[in-house]
Coordinates of C-alpha atoms in Angstrom, one line a residue:
X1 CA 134.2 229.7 66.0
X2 CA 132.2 228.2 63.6
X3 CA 135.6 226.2 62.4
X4 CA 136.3 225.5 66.2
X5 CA 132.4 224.4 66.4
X6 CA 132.5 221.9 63.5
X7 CA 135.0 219.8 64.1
X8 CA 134.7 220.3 68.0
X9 CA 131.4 217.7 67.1
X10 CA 132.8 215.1 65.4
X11 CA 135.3 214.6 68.4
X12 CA 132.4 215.2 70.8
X13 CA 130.7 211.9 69.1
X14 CA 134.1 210.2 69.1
X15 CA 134.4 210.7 72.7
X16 CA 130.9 209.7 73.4
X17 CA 131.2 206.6 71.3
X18 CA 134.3 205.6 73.2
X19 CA 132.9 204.3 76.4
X20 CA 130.2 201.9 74.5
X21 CA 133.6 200.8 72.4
X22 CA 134.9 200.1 75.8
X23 CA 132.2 198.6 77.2
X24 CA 131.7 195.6 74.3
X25 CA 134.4 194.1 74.6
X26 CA 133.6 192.8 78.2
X27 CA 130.5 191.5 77.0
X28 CA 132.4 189.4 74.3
X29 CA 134.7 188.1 76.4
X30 CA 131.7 187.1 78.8
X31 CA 130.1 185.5 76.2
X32 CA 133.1 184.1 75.2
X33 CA 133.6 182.4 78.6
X34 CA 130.5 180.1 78.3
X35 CA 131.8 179.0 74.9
X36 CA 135.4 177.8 76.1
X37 CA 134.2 175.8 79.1
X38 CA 131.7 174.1 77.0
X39 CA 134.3 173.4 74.9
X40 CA 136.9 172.4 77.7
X41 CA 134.2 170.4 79.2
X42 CA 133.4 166.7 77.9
X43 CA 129.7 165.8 77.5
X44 CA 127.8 163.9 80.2
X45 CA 127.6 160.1 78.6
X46 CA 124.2 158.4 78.1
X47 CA 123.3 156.0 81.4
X48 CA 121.5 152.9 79.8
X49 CA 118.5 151.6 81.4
X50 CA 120.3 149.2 84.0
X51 CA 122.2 152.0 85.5
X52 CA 118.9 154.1 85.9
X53 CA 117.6 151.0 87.6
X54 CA 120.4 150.8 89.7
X55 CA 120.7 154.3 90.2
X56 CA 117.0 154.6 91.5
X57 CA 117.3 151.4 94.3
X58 CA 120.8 152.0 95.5
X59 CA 121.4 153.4 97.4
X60 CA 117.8 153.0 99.4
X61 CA 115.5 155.6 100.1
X62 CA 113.5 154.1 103.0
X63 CA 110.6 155.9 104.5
X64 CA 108.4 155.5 107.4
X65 CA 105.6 154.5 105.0
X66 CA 107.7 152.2 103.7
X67 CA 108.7 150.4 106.8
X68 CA 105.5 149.9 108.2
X69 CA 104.4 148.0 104.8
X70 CA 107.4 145.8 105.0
X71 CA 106.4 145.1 108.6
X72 CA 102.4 144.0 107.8
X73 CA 103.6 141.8 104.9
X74 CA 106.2 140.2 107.0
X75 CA 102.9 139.2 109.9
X76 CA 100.9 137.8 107.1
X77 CA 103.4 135.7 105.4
X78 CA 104.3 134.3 108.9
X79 CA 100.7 133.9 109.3
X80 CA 100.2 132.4 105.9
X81 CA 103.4 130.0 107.1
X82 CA 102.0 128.9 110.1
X83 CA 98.8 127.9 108.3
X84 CA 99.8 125.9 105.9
X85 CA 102.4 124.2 108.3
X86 CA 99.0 123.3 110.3
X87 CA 97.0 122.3 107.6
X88 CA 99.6 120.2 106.0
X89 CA 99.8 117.7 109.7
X90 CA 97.0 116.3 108.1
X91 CA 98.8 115.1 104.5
X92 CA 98.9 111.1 105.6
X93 CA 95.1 111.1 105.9
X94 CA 94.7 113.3 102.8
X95 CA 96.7 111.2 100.7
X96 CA 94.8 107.9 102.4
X97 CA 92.7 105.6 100.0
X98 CA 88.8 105.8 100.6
X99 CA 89.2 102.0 102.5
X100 CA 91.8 103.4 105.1
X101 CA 89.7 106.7 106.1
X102 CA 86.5 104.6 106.6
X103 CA 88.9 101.9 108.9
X104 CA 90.0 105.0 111.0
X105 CA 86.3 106.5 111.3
X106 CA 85.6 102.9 112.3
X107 CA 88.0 102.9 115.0
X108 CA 87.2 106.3 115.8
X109 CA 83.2 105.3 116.9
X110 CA 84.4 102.2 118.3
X111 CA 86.7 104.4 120.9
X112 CA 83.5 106.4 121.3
X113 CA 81.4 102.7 122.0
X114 CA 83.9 102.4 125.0
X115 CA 83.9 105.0 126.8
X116 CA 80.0 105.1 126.7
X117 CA 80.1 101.0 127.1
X118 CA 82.5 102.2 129.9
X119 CA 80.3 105.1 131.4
X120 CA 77.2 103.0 131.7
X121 CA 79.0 100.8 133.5
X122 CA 80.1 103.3 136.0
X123 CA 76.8 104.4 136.4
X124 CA 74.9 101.1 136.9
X125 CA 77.4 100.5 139.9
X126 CA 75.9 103.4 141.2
X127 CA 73.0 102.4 140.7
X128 CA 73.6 99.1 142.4
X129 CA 75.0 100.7 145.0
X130 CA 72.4 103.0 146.1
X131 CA 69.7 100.1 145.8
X132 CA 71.0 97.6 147.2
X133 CA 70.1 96.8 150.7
X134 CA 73.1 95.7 151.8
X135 CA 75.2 98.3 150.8
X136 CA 78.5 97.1 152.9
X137 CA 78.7 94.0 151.0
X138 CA 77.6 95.4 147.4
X139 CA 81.0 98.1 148.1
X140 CA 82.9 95.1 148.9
X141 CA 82.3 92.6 146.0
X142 CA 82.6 95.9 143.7
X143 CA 86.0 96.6 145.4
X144 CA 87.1 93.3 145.2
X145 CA 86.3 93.4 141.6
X146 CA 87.8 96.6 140.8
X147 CA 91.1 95.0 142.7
X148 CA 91.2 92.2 140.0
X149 CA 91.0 95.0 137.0
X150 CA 93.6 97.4 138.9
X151 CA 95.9 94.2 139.0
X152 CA 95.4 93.5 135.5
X153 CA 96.1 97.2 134.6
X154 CA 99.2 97.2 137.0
X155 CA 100.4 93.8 135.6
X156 CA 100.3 91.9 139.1
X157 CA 97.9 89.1 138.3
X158 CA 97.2 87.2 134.7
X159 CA 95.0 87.5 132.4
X160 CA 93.4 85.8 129.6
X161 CA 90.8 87.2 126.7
X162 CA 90.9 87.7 122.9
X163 CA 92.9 89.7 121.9
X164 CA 95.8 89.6 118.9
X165 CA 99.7 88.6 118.4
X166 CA 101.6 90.9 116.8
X167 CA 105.3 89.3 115.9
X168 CA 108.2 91.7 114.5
X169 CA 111.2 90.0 113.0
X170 CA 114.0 92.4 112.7
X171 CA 116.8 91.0 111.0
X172 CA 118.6 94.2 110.0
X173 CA 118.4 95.4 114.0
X174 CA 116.8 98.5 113.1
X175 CA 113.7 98.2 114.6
X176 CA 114.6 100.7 118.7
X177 CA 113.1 100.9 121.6
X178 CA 110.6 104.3 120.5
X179 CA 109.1 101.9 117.8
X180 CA 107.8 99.2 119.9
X181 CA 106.8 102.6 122.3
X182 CA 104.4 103.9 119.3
X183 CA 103.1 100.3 119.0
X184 CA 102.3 100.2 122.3
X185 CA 100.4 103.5 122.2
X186 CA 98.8 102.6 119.4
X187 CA 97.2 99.6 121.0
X188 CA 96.2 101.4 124.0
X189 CA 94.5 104.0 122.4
X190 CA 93.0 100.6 121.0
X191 CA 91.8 99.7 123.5
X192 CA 94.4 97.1 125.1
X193 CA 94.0 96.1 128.8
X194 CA 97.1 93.7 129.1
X195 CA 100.1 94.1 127.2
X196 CA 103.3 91.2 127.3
X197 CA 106.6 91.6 124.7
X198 CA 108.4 88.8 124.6
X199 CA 108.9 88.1 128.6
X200 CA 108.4 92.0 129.9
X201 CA 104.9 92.7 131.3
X202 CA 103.9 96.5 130.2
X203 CA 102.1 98.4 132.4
X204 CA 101.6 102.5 133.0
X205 CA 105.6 102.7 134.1
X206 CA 106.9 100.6 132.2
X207 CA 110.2 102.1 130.5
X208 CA 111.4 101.5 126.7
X209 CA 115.0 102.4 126.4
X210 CA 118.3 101.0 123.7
X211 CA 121.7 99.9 125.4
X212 CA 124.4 97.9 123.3
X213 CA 121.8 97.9 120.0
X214 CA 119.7 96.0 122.1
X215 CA 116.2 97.1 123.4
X216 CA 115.5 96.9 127.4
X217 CA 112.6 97.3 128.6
X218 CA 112.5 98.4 132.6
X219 CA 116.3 97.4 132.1
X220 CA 115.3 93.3 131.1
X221 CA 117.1 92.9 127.4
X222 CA 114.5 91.7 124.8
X223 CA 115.7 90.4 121.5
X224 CA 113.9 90.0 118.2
X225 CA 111.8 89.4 116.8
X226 CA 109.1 90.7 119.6
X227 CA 106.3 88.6 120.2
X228 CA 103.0 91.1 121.8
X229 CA 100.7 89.4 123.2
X230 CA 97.9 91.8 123.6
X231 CA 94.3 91.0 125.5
X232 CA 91.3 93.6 123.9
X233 CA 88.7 93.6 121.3
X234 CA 90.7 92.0 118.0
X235 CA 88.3 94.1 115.9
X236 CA 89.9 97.5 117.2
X237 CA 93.2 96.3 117.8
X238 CA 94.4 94.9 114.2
X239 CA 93.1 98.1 112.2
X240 CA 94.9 100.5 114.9
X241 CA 98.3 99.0 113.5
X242 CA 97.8 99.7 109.6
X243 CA 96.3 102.7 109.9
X244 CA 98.4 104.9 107.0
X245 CA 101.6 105.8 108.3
X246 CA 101.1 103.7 111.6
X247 CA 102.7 100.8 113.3
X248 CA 103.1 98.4 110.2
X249 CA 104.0 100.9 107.6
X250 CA 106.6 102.5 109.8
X251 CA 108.3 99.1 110.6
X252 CA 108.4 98.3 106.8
X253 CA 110.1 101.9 106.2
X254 CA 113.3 100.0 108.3
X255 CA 113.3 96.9 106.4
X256 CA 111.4 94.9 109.5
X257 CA 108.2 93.0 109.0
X258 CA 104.9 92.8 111.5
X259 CA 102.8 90.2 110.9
X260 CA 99.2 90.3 113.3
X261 CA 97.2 87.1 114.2
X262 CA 93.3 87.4 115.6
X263 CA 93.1 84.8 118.4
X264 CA 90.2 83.8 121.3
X265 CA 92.2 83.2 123.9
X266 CA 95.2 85.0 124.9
X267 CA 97.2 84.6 127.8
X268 CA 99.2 87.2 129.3
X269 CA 101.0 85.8 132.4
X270 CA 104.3 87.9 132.9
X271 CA 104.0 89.5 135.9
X272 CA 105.3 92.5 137.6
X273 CA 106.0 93.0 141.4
X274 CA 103.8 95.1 143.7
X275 CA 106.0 98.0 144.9
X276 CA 104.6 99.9 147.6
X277 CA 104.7 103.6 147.3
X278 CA 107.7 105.6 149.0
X279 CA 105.1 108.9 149.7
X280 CA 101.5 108.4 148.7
X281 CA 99.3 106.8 150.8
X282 CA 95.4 106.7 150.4
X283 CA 93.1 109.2 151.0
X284 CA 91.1 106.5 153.1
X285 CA 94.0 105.6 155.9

């Protein structure tokens, strides 16, 4: 038993040594597994900086936080565009020589001088008229007077003043109708109270318009070069033209020339027909 005993142990630690001989392979061949898909398997490459660049913006990650930034920065550039368009209207004066700002301040307190030469006035008929003791016939000689300016205004009657000539010669035909318009203006806001081109009286409807490359004006054809005759204070009209970037420099830019003469005595006698009203009638009737 002894004999059966001994070598009974040696196959007793065979058969227990079995299973763990069993059991190592699998664990190779799991090991193994990692070790022939790494070497199946080709390496990742190397991105370079420009694909991480491109990589992180595209495609775009936009967020909330994100959107509402893009939004305030898009309201203060339009804001930022919208001040600089305003404060850039301004670039003519800004750009003016020392002389042509202190002509246009000039003409600037002389517009203020008439409408407080013009107020007093108003206020010393008034006057006149609530001291006079004949009040029926003070109204009437300040109506009668006030029919003369009206006329003047409306171009029914003639006139005569100082005032200044103003002659464009056009010999390339450039010079339209919305040119002599902004001259016009220009010498209103002068202070012109009787305006003639050539033979066309101007008055508060009077019409500029361009048919055939020739300028009408309420539909009578005027032909260069146009002759103003213009009644008001010489002193305020003949800076109001070549103010920078006004009348003169503007006719220059199209290759016509605008040449202005001071005068005494002008005469404005083109007239204009009276039309009666189709509606309006006065207050008074």
């Amino acid at each position: 038993m002894s004999a059966d005993d001994t070598p009974g142990q040696p196959g007793e630690s065979q058969e227990s040594r079995k299973p763990q001989e069993r059991q190592e392979p699998p664990k190779s061949h799991e090991a193994a597994q990692p070790e022939e898909k790494s070497e199946g398997t080709a390496p990742a490459p190397a991105m370079t900086g420009r694909q991480r660049l491109r990589a992180g913006l595209w495609p775009p990650r936009v967020t909330r936080a994100q959107l509402i930034v893009a939004l305030l920065l898009g309201v203060l550039g339009l804001g930022l565009a919208i001040q600089v368009r305003s404060t850039s209207d301004n670039s003519n004066l800004r750009g003016a020589r020392q002389e042509d700002l202190v002509r246009i301040l000039d003409e600037l307190d002389n517009r203020t001088q008439r409408l407080e030469d013009e107020k007093r006035g108003l206020e010393n008929q008034r006057t006149e008229l609530e001291n006079s003791s004949n009040q029926a016939a003070e109204a009437r000689k300040q109506t009668a007077q006030k029919e003369q300016q009206l006329g003047v205004l409306a171009g029914t009657v003639k006139a005569r003043g100082p005032g200044i000539e103003l002659t464009v010669s056009d010999p390339k035909k450039a010079v339209q109708s919305d040119m002599l318009l902004d001259a016009i203006q220009e010498l209103r806001a002068a202070g012109a109270e009787a305006i003639q081109i050539n033979g066309a009286r101007v008055a508060a409807d009077t019409y500029f318009s361009d048919a055939g490359g020739k300028v009408e004006i309420d539909g009578q054809k005027v032909s260069p070069p146009y002759r103003f005759k213009v009644i008001g204070k010489p002193q305020d009209l003949e800076p109001a033209l070549n103010i920078p970037g006004g009348v003169v420099q503007t006719l220059q830019k199209e290759q016509a020339t605008a040449s202005v003469t001071r005068s005494e005595k002008i005469v404005v006698d083109a007239l204009r027909s009276a039309e009666r009203p189709d509606y309006a009638r006065s207050s008074s009737q």
